[in-house]
Amino acid sequence: GAVVSQHPSWVICKSGTSVKIECRSLDFQATTMFWYRQFPKQSLMLMATSNEGSKATYEQGVEKDKFLINHASLTLSTLTVTSAHPEDSSFYICSASASKGPITQYFGPGTRLTVL
Amino acid sequence: AQSVAQPEDQVNVAEGNPLTVKCTYSVSGNPYLFWYVQYPNRGLQFLLKYITGDNLVKGSYGFEAEFNKSQTSFHLKKPSALVSDSALYFCAVRDGTGFQKLVFGTGTRLLVSP
């Protein structure tokens, strides 16, 4: 149980285009989902916290207009990187926390974004 | 503010030997502590957590961790390391409030040699 998927697993796009990454909780309902960014050989940096049906809460320094987060249902959250630039290239990881039961965050497999 | 320190960038151990990956934390109130493992180009896999109760927590793949309140530590341990345990290990903490934000350490790379 507690499986989180991400799609796509990797994406390459041209500078200036937008990219959408999906995060799904497959076997549990997640009222809260988290989006992280991980640079090579570094720890995870929390970008935003997403609660179903409400606006995401962004961490300091994260541009909410650039990284659009939508959490439309209890099993799906999306991160859209708008007008992507090479410096947005990174490994993006989502996690989900169940609405009931344990408070553990379960992580998706990550999405490698490369902006040319 | 809550924080986590993993003092070792890398830990080297021979297969079959016991391993320890260190973690210390700072948090106001009661800590919720977690260990995750990350394999190359993959997300994080949950290993174990401490919420309350017994200070020795057993988790997945034979790993365990000991919560020490006086030393504010939560070291990850395994009695006999496997080559397949080689990976990046993250310690994380959140406080006991309603908000679920996790703070991660910088990670420790474990290298188990045959």
XYZ file of C-alpha atoms in Angstrom:
230
model
C 0.000 0.000 0.000
C 0.820 3.730 0.041
C 2.002 3.988 -3.544
C 2.583 7.350 -5.184
C 3.193 7.673 -8.898
C 4.529 10.507 -10.993
C 4.211 11.156 -14.679
C 6.274 11.635 -16.684
C 9.408 10.093 -15.219
C 11.510 12.349 -17.390
C 10.885 15.185 -19.800
C 12.990 17.328 -22.088
C 11.583 20.611 -23.296
C 12.629 23.786 -25.038
C 13.189 26.997 -23.154
C 10.000 29.034 -22.899
C 7.590 26.137 -22.962
C 5.484 24.852 -20.059
C 5.662 21.404 -18.553
C 3.068 19.650 -16.408
C 4.003 16.933 -13.917
C 1.335 14.736 -12.348
C 1.447 13.177 -8.900
C -1.077 10.503 -7.976
C -1.728 8.545 -4.817
C -2.762 5.148 -6.127
C -4.186 3.354 -3.124
C -4.995 5.997 -0.572
C -6.585 9.400 -0.344
C -4.185 12.245 0.181
C -5.508 15.498 1.533
C -2.007 16.901 1.480
C 0.613 16.638 -1.209
C 4.069 18.151 -1.222
C 6.327 19.177 -4.070
C 10.105 19.056 -3.669
C 13.018 19.924 -5.842
C 16.341 18.151 -5.629
C 19.566 19.371 -7.176
C 22.386 16.913 -7.892
C 23.978 15.552 -4.757
C 21.810 17.746 -2.566
C 18.917 17.281 -0.220
C 15.269 17.863 -0.992
C 14.002 21.401 -0.981
C 10.323 21.819 -0.227
C 8.690 24.013 -2.839
C 5.055 23.992 -1.777
C 2.375 22.225 0.183
C -0.864 21.435 -1.569
C -4.158 20.718 0.142
C -7.062 19.322 -1.829
C -9.482 21.998 -2.871
C -7.456 24.961 -1.658
C -4.566 27.081 -2.829
C -1.078 25.778 -2.384
C 1.239 27.228 0.236
C 4.599 28.117 -1.261
C 7.909 28.208 0.551
C 9.851 31.411 0.695
C 11.674 32.144 -2.520
C 9.523 29.887 -4.702
C 7.670 31.775 -7.430
C 4.043 30.763 -7.322
C 3.370 32.160 -10.788
C 6.137 30.072 -12.248
C 5.382 26.832 -10.433
C 1.635 26.377 -10.644
C 0.184 23.738 -8.364
C -3.287 22.292 -8.597
C -4.704 19.727 -6.199
C -8.085 19.030 -7.710
C -8.858 15.709 -6.077
C -7.788 13.521 -3.177
C -5.579 11.473 -5.480
C -4.108 13.960 -7.925
C -1.884 17.008 -7.741
C -0.152 18.668 -10.667
C 2.881 20.915 -10.890
C 3.200 23.070 -13.988
C 6.525 24.735 -14.668
C 5.605 27.728 -16.795
C 7.973 29.329 -19.291
C 10.704 26.930 -18.323
C 14.343 27.967 -18.482
C 17.525 25.895 -18.236
C 17.923 26.825 -14.569
C 14.619 25.043 -13.892
C 16.245 21.767 -14.886
C 16.087 19.566 -11.836
C 14.628 16.459 -10.242
C 11.107 17.128 -9.011
C 9.624 14.809 -6.401
C 6.140 14.787 -4.946
C 4.919 13.185 -1.761
C 1.491 12.503 -0.354
C 0.139 12.196 3.130
C -3.009 10.230 3.922
C -6.029 12.022 5.254
C -6.382 9.419 7.960
C -4.032 7.106 9.776
C -0.278 7.529 9.876
C 1.282 10.854 9.079
C 4.048 9.428 6.966
C 4.745 11.108 3.655
C 5.030 8.674 0.789
C 7.125 9.775 -2.125
C 6.750 9.418 -5.847
C 9.608 8.185 -8.025
C 10.461 11.677 -9.223
C 10.500 13.483 -12.563
C 13.723 14.556 -14.232
C 13.166 17.839 -16.086
C 15.731 19.030 -18.601
C 15.186 22.401 -20.240
C 17.255 23.032 -23.350
C 12.825 26.252 13.788
C 13.308 22.582 13.277
C 16.503 21.216 11.764
C 18.297 17.978 11.093
C 22.011 17.290 10.897
C 23.634 14.324 9.213
C 27.299 14.826 10.039
C 28.693 12.256 7.609
C 28.582 12.764 3.863
C 29.521 9.152 3.309
C 29.755 5.980 5.354
C 31.779 3.022 4.153
C 31.229 -0.447 5.540
C 32.084 -3.980 4.486
C 29.293 -6.392 3.694
C 28.247 -8.351 6.750
C 29.432 -5.700 9.185
C 27.060 -3.561 11.238
C 26.320 -0.084 9.961
C 25.299 3.172 11.610
C 24.172 6.347 9.878
C 24.012 9.286 12.253
C 21.293 11.894 12.648
C 20.712 14.610 15.217
C 17.751 16.922 15.325
C 16.451 20.138 16.781
C 12.755 20.783 17.170
C 10.452 22.577 19.544
C 8.068 20.217 21.180
C 7.862 16.497 20.555
C 9.721 15.313 17.447
C 8.401 13.063 14.730
C 11.457 11.467 13.100
C 11.795 9.616 9.823
C 14.381 7.785 7.766
C 14.123 7.514 3.990
C 16.385 5.854 1.426
C 16.943 7.032 -2.128
C 18.375 4.958 -4.953
C 19.838 6.703 -8.033
C 17.281 8.662 -10.046
C 14.475 7.470 -7.813
C 12.179 9.024 -5.252
C 12.478 8.386 -1.556
C 11.408 5.142 0.063
C 10.132 5.200 3.612
C 12.187 3.074 6.029
C 10.888 3.831 9.492
C 9.580 6.491 11.826
C 9.460 7.424 15.476
C 6.331 9.076 16.792
C 6.094 7.943 20.373
C 6.608 4.839 22.502
C 9.536 2.460 22.344
C 12.816 4.210 21.632
C 13.989 1.395 19.347
C 12.086 1.464 16.101
C 12.238 -1.369 13.597
C 11.663 -0.696 9.939
C 11.943 -2.088 6.459
C 14.794 -4.230 5.083
C 16.185 -5.024 8.540
C 16.893 -1.418 9.470
C 16.243 -0.004 12.904
C 16.771 3.324 14.605
C 17.168 4.395 18.182
C 15.573 7.548 19.478
C 17.667 9.227 22.163
C 15.955 12.256 23.617
C 18.831 13.391 25.815
C 21.246 13.368 22.887
C 18.582 14.516 20.383
C 19.680 11.735 18.073
C 17.986 9.205 15.839
C 20.742 7.045 14.375
C 19.928 4.455 11.729
C 21.389 1.003 12.241
C 21.547 -2.422 10.685
C 23.282 -5.442 12.226
C 24.633 -6.841 8.951
C 25.042 -4.674 5.866
C 24.309 -5.837 2.323
C 25.840 -4.502 -0.879
C 22.296 -3.691 -1.988
C 21.978 -1.297 0.966
C 24.300 1.098 -0.856
C 22.213 4.228 -1.400
C 21.565 7.739 -0.140
C 19.893 7.969 3.257
C 17.923 10.938 4.523
C 16.844 11.714 8.051
C 13.839 14.024 8.446
C 11.937 15.666 11.270
C 8.681 17.447 11.752
C 7.341 18.955 14.896
C 4.249 17.804 16.687
C 2.012 20.554 15.454
C -0.712 20.021 12.922
C 1.359 21.124 9.964
C 3.087 18.246 8.244
C 6.131 19.976 6.822
C 9.199 17.761 6.901
C 12.716 19.090 7.203
C 15.397 16.882 5.680
C 19.029 16.437 6.474
C 21.635 16.738 3.753
C 21.809 13.006 3.266
C 24.463 10.361 3.884
C 25.735 8.131 1.145
C 26.197 4.568 2.324
C 28.669 2.444 0.409
C 28.780 -1.246 1.258
C 31.726 -3.066 -0.241
C 31.660 -6.800 -1.051
